[in-house]
Short mmCIF file of C-alpha atoms and ligand atoms in Angstrom, two decimals:
data_model
loop_
_atom_site.label_atom_id
_atom_site.label_comp_id
_atom_site.label_asym_id
_atom_site.label_seq_id
_atom_site.Cartn_x
_atom_site.Cartn_y
_atom_site.Cartn_z
CA VAL A 1 10.02 23.32 27.62
CA THR A 2 8.93 20.08 25.91
CA ALA A 3 10.81 17.74 23.53
CA THR A 4 10.75 17.92 19.94
CA LEU A 5 8.70 14.99 18.59
CA ILE A 6 10.80 13.04 15.87
CA ASP A 7 8.17 12.42 13.24
CA GLY A 8 8.67 8.98 11.77
CA ASN A 9 5.63 9.46 9.41
CA ALA A 10 7.34 12.59 7.75
CA LEU A 11 10.79 10.75 7.56
CA ALA A 12 9.47 7.76 6.03
CA ALA A 13 7.39 9.63 3.38
CA GLY A 14 10.66 11.52 2.51
CA LEU A 15 12.57 8.43 2.33
CA LYS A 16 9.99 6.68 0.13
CA LEU A 17 10.04 9.73 -2.30
CA LYS A 18 13.80 9.28 -2.80
CA LEU A 19 13.27 5.58 -3.19
CA ALA A 20 10.60 6.12 -5.88
CA ASP A 21 13.05 8.60 -7.51
CA GLU A 22 15.65 6.03 -7.67
CA VAL A 23 13.39 3.19 -8.98
CA ALA A 24 12.05 5.38 -11.51
CA ALA A 25 15.36 6.48 -12.61
CA SER A 26 17.17 3.26 -12.60
CA SER A 27 14.43 1.04 -13.78
CA LYS A 28 15.40 2.07 -17.39
CA HIS A 29 18.60 -0.31 -17.10
CA GLY A 30 16.26 -3.16 -16.52
CA ARG A 31 13.44 -4.66 -14.51
CA PRO A 32 11.92 -2.89 -11.32
CA PRO A 33 13.17 -4.24 -7.89
CA SER A 34 11.37 -6.95 -6.61
CA LEU A 35 10.61 -8.20 -3.05
CA ALA A 36 9.27 -11.58 -1.93
CA ALA A 37 7.75 -12.20 1.26
CA VAL A 38 7.30 -15.79 2.52
CA LEU A 39 4.15 -16.22 4.69
CA ILE A 40 3.75 -19.53 6.31
CA GLY A 41 0.32 -20.14 7.84
CA GLU A 42 -2.61 -18.11 8.50
CA GLU A 43 -1.29 -15.90 11.37
CA PRO A 44 -3.67 -12.85 10.92
CA ALA A 45 -0.96 -10.34 12.37
CA ALA A 46 1.46 -11.40 9.78
CA ALA A 47 -1.13 -11.57 6.84
CA ALA A 48 -2.03 -7.84 7.74
CA TYR A 49 1.55 -6.88 7.73
CA ALA A 50 2.06 -8.43 4.30
CA ARG A 51 -0.77 -6.36 2.78
CA SER A 52 0.65 -3.25 4.13
CA GLN A 53 4.12 -4.13 2.70
CA ALA A 54 2.51 -4.76 -0.63
CA ARG A 55 1.17 -1.39 -0.61
CA HIS A 56 4.33 0.27 0.30
CA ALA A 57 6.33 -1.50 -2.02
CA ALA A 58 3.71 -0.46 -4.92
CA GLY A 59 4.05 3.10 -3.66
CA VAL A 60 7.86 3.18 -4.62
CA GLY A 61 7.40 1.25 -8.01
CA MET A 62 8.58 -2.25 -6.44
CA GLU A 63 7.29 -5.49 -7.32
CA TYR A 64 6.10 -7.41 -4.39
CA ARG A 65 5.45 -11.32 -4.50
CA LEU A 66 3.84 -13.01 -1.67
CA CYS A 67 4.70 -16.81 -1.37
CA ARG A 68 2.22 -18.55 0.77
CA LEU A 69 2.80 -21.96 2.39
CA PRO A 70 0.37 -23.91 4.30
CA ALA A 71 0.74 -24.04 8.13
CA GLU A 72 1.50 -27.48 8.24
CA CYS A 73 4.44 -27.53 5.77
CA ASP A 74 7.63 -29.01 7.20
CA MET A 75 11.26 -27.87 6.93
CA THR A 76 12.05 -29.42 3.77
CA ALA A 77 9.34 -27.61 1.88
CA ALA A 78 10.12 -24.25 3.65
CA ALA A 79 13.71 -24.41 2.80
CA GLU A 80 12.85 -25.43 -0.86
CA ALA A 81 10.85 -22.42 -1.17
CA ILE A 82 13.62 -20.16 0.07
CA ALA A 83 16.08 -21.96 -2.23
CA ARG A 84 13.81 -21.30 -5.22
CA LEU A 85 13.76 -17.54 -4.20
CA ASN A 86 17.59 -17.56 -3.77
CA SER A 87 18.01 -18.57 -7.45
CA ASP A 88 15.27 -16.65 -8.96
CA ALA A 89 17.09 -13.85 -10.82
CA ALA A 90 13.96 -11.76 -10.73
CA VAL A 91 13.85 -11.50 -6.95
CA ASP A 92 16.14 -9.02 -5.24
CA GLY A 93 15.08 -9.29 -1.66
CA ILE A 94 13.41 -12.05 0.37
CA MET A 95 11.82 -11.68 3.79
CA LEU A 96 10.41 -14.20 6.18
CA HIS A 97 6.96 -13.36 7.93
CA LEU A 98 7.07 -14.43 11.85
CA PRO A 99 6.01 -15.93 13.79
CA LEU A 100 6.50 -19.44 12.02
CA PRO A 101 4.47 -22.63 12.76
CA ALA A 102 5.94 -24.47 15.76
CA GLN A 103 7.51 -27.29 13.69
CA LEU A 104 9.78 -24.83 11.95
CA ASP A 105 13.14 -23.90 12.72
CA THR A 106 13.13 -19.98 12.46
CA PHE A 107 16.92 -19.48 12.84
CA SER A 108 17.87 -22.16 9.98
CA LEU A 109 15.15 -20.81 7.60
CA GLN A 110 16.59 -17.02 8.20
CA GLN A 111 20.15 -18.20 7.65
CA ALA A 112 19.04 -20.04 4.47
CA VAL A 113 18.34 -16.75 2.62
CA ALA A 114 21.01 -15.82 0.44
CA PRO A 115 23.21 -12.98 1.76
CA ARG A 116 22.83 -10.69 -1.19
CA LYS A 117 18.84 -11.10 -0.97
CA ASP A 118 18.87 -10.79 2.94
CA VAL A 119 16.68 -7.55 3.12
CA GLU A 120 15.90 -8.00 6.75
CA GLY A 121 19.68 -8.06 7.52
CA ILE A 122 19.65 -10.85 9.86
CA GLY A 123 21.79 -13.45 8.20
CA ALA A 124 25.28 -14.20 9.61
CA ALA A 125 27.07 -12.68 6.53
CA ASN A 126 25.38 -9.16 6.74
CA LEU A 127 25.64 -9.07 10.45
CA GLY A 128 29.18 -10.10 10.19
CA LEU A 129 29.92 -7.35 7.78
CA LEU A 130 28.10 -4.65 9.97
CA LEU A 131 30.37 -5.71 12.95
CA MET A 132 33.42 -5.33 10.79
CA GLY A 133 32.33 -1.67 9.47
CA ARG A 134 31.65 -3.03 5.80
CA ASP A 135 28.97 -2.28 3.54
CA ALA A 136 25.89 -4.44 4.49
CA LEU A 137 22.15 -4.95 4.52
CA VAL A 138 21.48 -3.74 8.06
CA PRO A 139 18.48 -4.99 10.01
CA CYS A 140 15.63 -2.79 9.27
CA THR A 141 14.52 -1.75 12.77
CA ALA A 142 17.86 -0.98 14.00
CA ALA A 143 18.28 1.03 10.67
CA ALA A 144 15.20 2.71 11.05
CA ALA A 145 16.07 3.62 15.01
CA PHE A 146 19.38 5.10 13.74
CA ALA A 147 17.71 7.05 10.84
CA CYS A 148 15.22 8.82 13.44
CA LEU A 149 18.25 9.79 15.47
CA GLN A 150 20.23 10.93 12.45
CA ALA A 151 17.08 13.13 11.51
CA THR A 152 17.72 15.19 14.65
CA GLY A 153 20.94 16.37 12.95
CA VAL A 154 22.90 15.51 16.26
CA HIS A 155 26.67 15.04 15.79
CA LEU A 156 27.37 11.34 17.35
CA ALA A 157 31.15 11.52 17.74
CA GLY A 158 32.10 11.29 21.38
CA ARG A 159 28.51 11.33 22.83
CA GLU A 160 27.34 8.95 25.59
CA ALA A 161 24.89 6.41 23.89
CA VAL A 162 23.04 4.17 26.00
CA VAL A 163 21.02 1.22 24.16
CA VAL A 164 18.62 -0.61 26.37
CA GLY A 165 18.11 -4.16 24.83
CA ARG A 166 20.59 -6.54 23.29
CA SER A 167 18.42 -8.62 20.71
CA VAL A 168 20.14 -9.55 17.26
CA ILE A 169 17.52 -7.75 15.33
CA VAL A 170 17.47 -4.41 17.21
CA GLY A 171 19.82 -3.91 20.28
CA LYS A 172 23.06 -5.08 19.10
CA PRO A 173 22.97 -3.75 15.57
CA LEU A 174 21.88 -0.34 16.76
CA ALA A 175 24.77 -0.22 19.26
CA ILE A 176 27.24 -0.97 16.31
CA LEU A 177 25.80 1.63 14.22
CA LEU A 178 26.12 4.14 17.03
CA LEU A 179 29.71 2.92 17.60
CA ALA A 180 30.55 3.19 14.11
CA SER A 181 29.67 6.87 14.32
CA HIS A 182 32.03 7.29 17.14
CA ALA A 183 29.49 7.60 20.20
CA THR A 184 30.64 5.98 23.54
CA VAL A 185 28.09 3.03 23.82
CA THR A 186 26.71 1.47 26.84
CA GLN A 187 24.49 -1.67 26.36
CA CYS A 188 22.00 -2.45 28.98
CA HIS A 189 19.99 -5.55 29.41
CA THR A 190 17.95 -7.70 31.78
CA ARG A 191 21.03 -8.15 33.92
CA THR A 192 21.88 -4.59 34.26
CA ARG A 193 22.15 -3.34 37.77
CA ASP A 194 20.59 -0.01 38.44
CA LEU A 195 19.29 0.78 34.73
CA ALA A 196 18.40 4.42 35.59
CA ALA A 197 22.02 5.18 36.68
CA HIS A 198 23.25 3.99 33.21
CA THR A 199 20.12 5.89 31.34
CA ARG A 200 20.61 9.03 33.22
CA ARG A 201 24.28 9.47 31.89
CA ALA A 202 22.90 9.26 28.29
CA GLU A 203 22.89 12.13 25.80
CA ILE A 204 21.27 9.53 23.17
CA LEU A 205 19.01 6.98 24.80
CA CYS A 206 17.75 4.12 22.47
CA VAL A 207 15.15 1.75 23.97
CA ALA A 208 14.40 -1.73 22.61
CA ALA A 209 13.48 -3.58 25.77
CA GLY A 210 10.02 -4.95 24.66
CA VAL A 211 8.67 -3.92 28.02
CA PRO A 212 5.90 -1.33 27.89
CA GLU A 213 6.59 1.95 29.32
CA LEU A 214 9.84 0.68 31.16
CA ILE A 215 11.43 4.16 30.84
CA GLY A 216 10.15 6.96 33.03
CA ALA A 217 11.14 10.60 33.66
CA ASP A 218 13.67 9.24 36.42
CA HIS A 219 15.64 7.52 33.67
CA VAL A 220 16.37 10.36 31.52
CA SER A 221 18.37 13.43 31.93
CA PRO A 222 17.44 17.09 30.53
CA GLY A 223 18.04 17.33 26.77
CA THR A 224 18.52 13.64 26.19
CA ILE A 225 17.53 12.37 22.56
CA VAL A 226 15.30 9.33 23.13
CA ILE A 227 14.45 6.77 20.53
CA ASP A 228 11.88 4.50 21.46
CA VAL A 229 11.90 1.30 19.51
CA GLY A 230 9.01 -0.49 21.67
CA MET A 231 5.58 -1.26 20.15
CA HIS A 232 2.89 -2.58 22.29
CA ARG A 233 -0.98 -2.57 22.75
CA VAL A 234 -1.64 -1.81 26.17
CA SER A 235 -5.09 -1.32 28.18
CA GLY A 236 -5.89 2.16 29.53
CA THR A 237 -8.74 4.35 30.44
CA GLY A 238 -10.05 6.33 27.55
CA PRO A 239 -11.62 9.85 27.81
CA ASP A 240 -14.94 8.40 28.60
CA GLY A 241 -13.61 6.46 31.37
CA THR A 242 -14.09 2.88 29.60
CA GLN A 243 -11.19 0.68 29.17
CA GLN A 244 -9.53 0.76 25.84
CA LEU A 245 -6.58 -0.40 24.06
CA ARG A 246 -4.06 2.01 23.06
CA THR A 247 -0.47 1.69 21.48
CA ALA A 248 2.72 2.50 23.92
CA GLY A 249 6.23 2.13 23.39
CA ASP A 250 8.87 1.19 25.93
CA VAL A 251 9.24 4.82 26.97
CA GLN A 252 6.53 6.69 29.16
CA LEU A 253 5.85 9.24 26.43
CA GLU A 254 3.88 11.77 28.45
CA ALA A 255 6.19 11.73 31.51
CA VAL A 256 9.41 11.87 29.36
CA LEU A 257 8.12 14.77 27.10
CA PRO A 258 9.01 17.47 29.61
CA VAL A 259 12.59 16.28 30.21
CA ALA A 260 13.92 14.88 26.87
CA GLY A 261 15.29 17.11 24.14
CA ALA A 262 13.59 14.94 21.42
CA ILE A 263 11.71 11.84 21.21
CA THR A 264 10.11 9.49 18.73
CA PRO A 265 6.51 9.18 19.65
CA VAL A 266 4.73 5.70 19.71
CA PRO A 267 2.92 5.39 17.36
CA GLY A 268 4.40 7.51 14.72
CA GLY A 269 8.01 7.29 15.48
CA VAL A 270 10.46 4.28 14.50
CA GLY A 271 7.58 1.96 13.33
CA PRO A 272 6.74 3.71 9.96
CA VAL A 273 10.33 4.14 9.16
CA THR A 274 11.03 0.37 9.69
CA VAL A 275 9.03 -0.76 6.57
CA THR A 276 10.73 1.94 4.65
CA MET A 277 14.01 0.34 5.47
CA LEU A 278 13.04 -2.82 4.17
CA LEU A 279 12.23 -1.21 0.85
CA ALA A 280 15.44 0.66 0.80
CA ASN A 281 17.48 -2.53 1.56
CA THR A 282 15.58 -4.12 -1.47
CA VAL A 283 16.41 -1.37 -3.73
CA LYS A 284 20.11 -1.65 -2.48
CA ALA A 285 20.15 -5.51 -3.35
CA TRP A 286 18.55 -4.59 -6.67
CA ARG A 287 21.13 -1.90 -7.54
CA GLN A 288 23.85 -4.59 -6.77
CA SER A 289 22.32 -7.22 -8.76
CA LEU A 290 21.92 -5.02 -11.90
CA ARG A 291 25.48 -3.80 -11.04
CA LEU A 292 24.49 -0.14 -10.55
CA GLY A 293 26.63 0.33 -7.49
P1 LIG B 301 13.44 -8.73 22.46
O1 LIG B 301 12.61 -9.32 23.47
O2 LIG B 301 14.01 -9.73 21.49
O3 LIG B 301 14.51 -8.19 23.31
C1 LIG B 301 14.60 -7.14 24.31
C2 LIG B 301 15.72 -6.93 24.87
O4 LIG B 301 15.57 -5.90 26.03
C3 LIG B 301 16.59 -8.24 25.45
O5 LIG B 301 17.88 -8.17 25.08
C4 LIG B 301 16.55 -7.85 27.01
O6 LIG B 301 17.81 -8.48 27.74
C5 LIG B 301 16.42 -6.47 27.16
N1 LIG B 301 15.37 -6.13 28.42
C6 LIG B 301 14.20 -6.82 28.48
N2 LIG B 301 13.70 -6.18 29.65
C7 LIG B 301 14.43 -5.34 30.09
C8 LIG B 301 14.90 -4.48 31.32
N3 LIG B 301 13.81 -4.42 32.29
N4 LIG B 301 15.99 -3.66 31.47
C9 LIG B 301 16.87 -4.00 30.64
N5 LIG B 301 16.77 -4.51 29.43
C10 LIG B 301 15.76 -5.24 29.21
O7 LIG B 301 12.70 -7.58 21.67
P2 LIG B 301 13.27 -6.90 20.22
O8 LIG B 301 12.83 -7.89 19.14
O9 LIG B 301 14.77 -6.38 20.40
O10 LIG B 301 12.22 -5.79 20.28
C11 LIG B 301 12.19 -4.65 21.25
C12 LIG B 301 11.01 -3.99 21.09
O11 LIG B 301 10.75 -3.27 19.79
C13 LIG B 301 9.70 -4.60 21.40
O12 LIG B 301 8.71 -3.86 22.09
C14 LIG B 301 9.22 -4.68 19.92
O13 LIG B 301 7.77 -4.87 19.85
C15 LIG B 301 9.71 -3.40 19.25
N6 LIG B 301 9.82 -3.49 17.68
C16 LIG B 301 9.69 -2.60 17.10
C17 LIG B 301 9.71 -2.48 15.71
C18 LIG B 301 9.33 -1.17 14.93
O14 LIG B 301 9.33 -1.25 13.73
N7 LIG B 301 9.11 -0.28 15.72
C19 LIG B 301 10.30 -3.67 15.02
C20 LIG B 301 10.67 -4.87 15.80
C21 LIG B 301 10.45 -4.76 17.16
#
């Protein structure tokens, strides 16, 4: 028996169709939704990510504005750019491309985004609302991991869920989402003793450790649903025996496939759903700004 693969590309495509329908139906009430991305400096990976965001946004009928600032810009200029977007009534969502140049304070700039436009869901207001079980803009990667889990149709109430990782953007909000669905949640991190003893108890195992292929077959019990948030480029040997780069997650996919009940592959699992969640948060912010509920 091998695990069912949770198809993130198909899930993302379905979600985008729904968003496109929602945008088309509601745009008659006013302007289409608009996402503004702030890109500071010339980081090639961030610029490539911005191009892909622009394509995805256009695909659902959303406007996308890229606000570029020079690599040498100071905190005042960066904060002013965010303040301008905060007060621009034609902008629904603001996201900040990382990494920022070293002279800039990432935390301060992220927290400068107005809560109603914080479509990355990483401001104190949205995280606080999420913690309190209130309606919030949820961090995109945690929301994507949770959507992959929900796509399996699993009933979460009472389940043993283990989250490996406690970052603010993934591990912590994902644990809160699981808790809100009445799972019994264990959170593991770098100081956890005997990680495998915890992960083997999991019926739902979510891994966001940022360590390539940390989780092997010995960490997983038969039938467990495994959500792999990790995303890495690692070197390996290709079919012709040469060294090649390949994409890997935090889970050893081939080793875990015969054990798990279902698993998100890397690539093609959580990743494609994450950008869709950014669009979904922007549509949500837009509906709220147009008072469409
Ligand atoms: P992070 O480095 O901020 O946090 C990693 C967490 O894992 C920490 O809390 C740490 O305590 C824990 N951890 C690290 N090593 C561990 C170990 N050996 N045992 C137990 N816990 C351990 O990373 P992050 O930003 O949360 O991202 C996690 C992973 O998700 C990364 O691989 C990142 O590339 C990936 N990611 C993917 C997407 C996506 O869209 N798929 C988006 C963001 C991040």
